[in-house]
Amino acid sequence: MSTPQLPLVLRAPADQRLETFVGNDIAVAALRALAQGDDTGTAYVSGAEASGKTHALLATVAAANEAGRDAAYLPLHAMRGHLAAALDGREAAALVALDGWDAIVGEREDETALFHFH
């Protein structure tokens, strides 16, 4: 009998919140709506390097968690080659933020896992 893996609960840095994000107010409002569950759609956050995309994703996950929703941040560069395992069991999550899509480009198993997850 195997023991299920327990999730490691990590908190985003306290300064990475939607309130401290300097950028597009419309984008912040859309991310806040996703975090609160007012919007159940999908968002794609893009921008130039060092424009705050990771901050926005971490802040959205933090806001969702603070609202009592199951949310997770997955840095794809750290998941490369293991994305299927990282996504396993996340299907029921209210919000999953996937950061760094370029890290899995060309990784057929990771791309397939993401397709099936979606």
mmCIF file of N, CA, C and O in Angstrom, residues 3-4 50 54 58 101 107:
data_model
loop_
_atom_site.group_PDB
_atom_site.id
_atom_site.type_symbol
_atom_site.label_atom_id
_atom_site.label_comp_id
_atom_site.label_asym_id
_atom_site.label_seq_id
_atom_site.Cartn_x
_atom_site.Cartn_y
_atom_site.Cartn_z
ATOM 1 N N THR A 3 1.647 5.319 0.241
ATOM 2 C CA THR A 3 1.158 6.502 0.942
ATOM 3 C C THR A 3 1.071 7.644 -0.058
ATOM 4 O O THR A 3 2.035 7.901 -0.780
ATOM 5 N N PRO A 4 -0.078 8.329 -0.134
ATOM 6 C CA PRO A 4 -0.169 9.442 -1.078
ATOM 7 C C PRO A 4 0.782 10.565 -0.676
ATOM 8 O O PRO A 4 1.031 10.784 0.508
ATOM 9 N N ALA A 50 10.665 40.444 -17.691
ATOM 10 C CA ALA A 50 10.745 41.256 -16.472
ATOM 11 C C ALA A 50 9.630 42.296 -16.379
ATOM 12 O O ALA A 50 9.795 43.333 -15.747
ATOM 13 N N THR A 54 5.251 36.848 -13.629
ATOM 14 C CA THR A 54 5.312 35.923 -12.494
ATOM 15 C C THR A 54 4.673 36.561 -11.269
ATOM 16 O O THR A 54 3.908 35.901 -10.554
ATOM 17 N N LEU A 58 1.628 34.797 -9.272
ATOM 18 C CA LEU A 58 1.736 34.499 -7.848
ATOM 19 C C LEU A 58 0.691 35.272 -7.044
ATOM 20 O O LEU A 58 0.084 34.738 -6.110
ATOM 21 N N TRP A 101 5.647 29.006 -20.194
ATOM 22 C CA TRP A 101 5.267 28.013 -21.212
ATOM 23 C C TRP A 101 6.430 27.617 -22.108
ATOM 24 O O TRP A 101 6.502 26.474 -22.554
ATOM 25 N N GLU A 107 8.774 19.454 -25.645
ATOM 26 C CA GLU A 107 8.746 18.303 -24.732
ATOM 27 C C GLU A 107 7.413 17.594 -24.948
ATOM 28 O O GLU A 107 6.409 17.960 -24.346
#
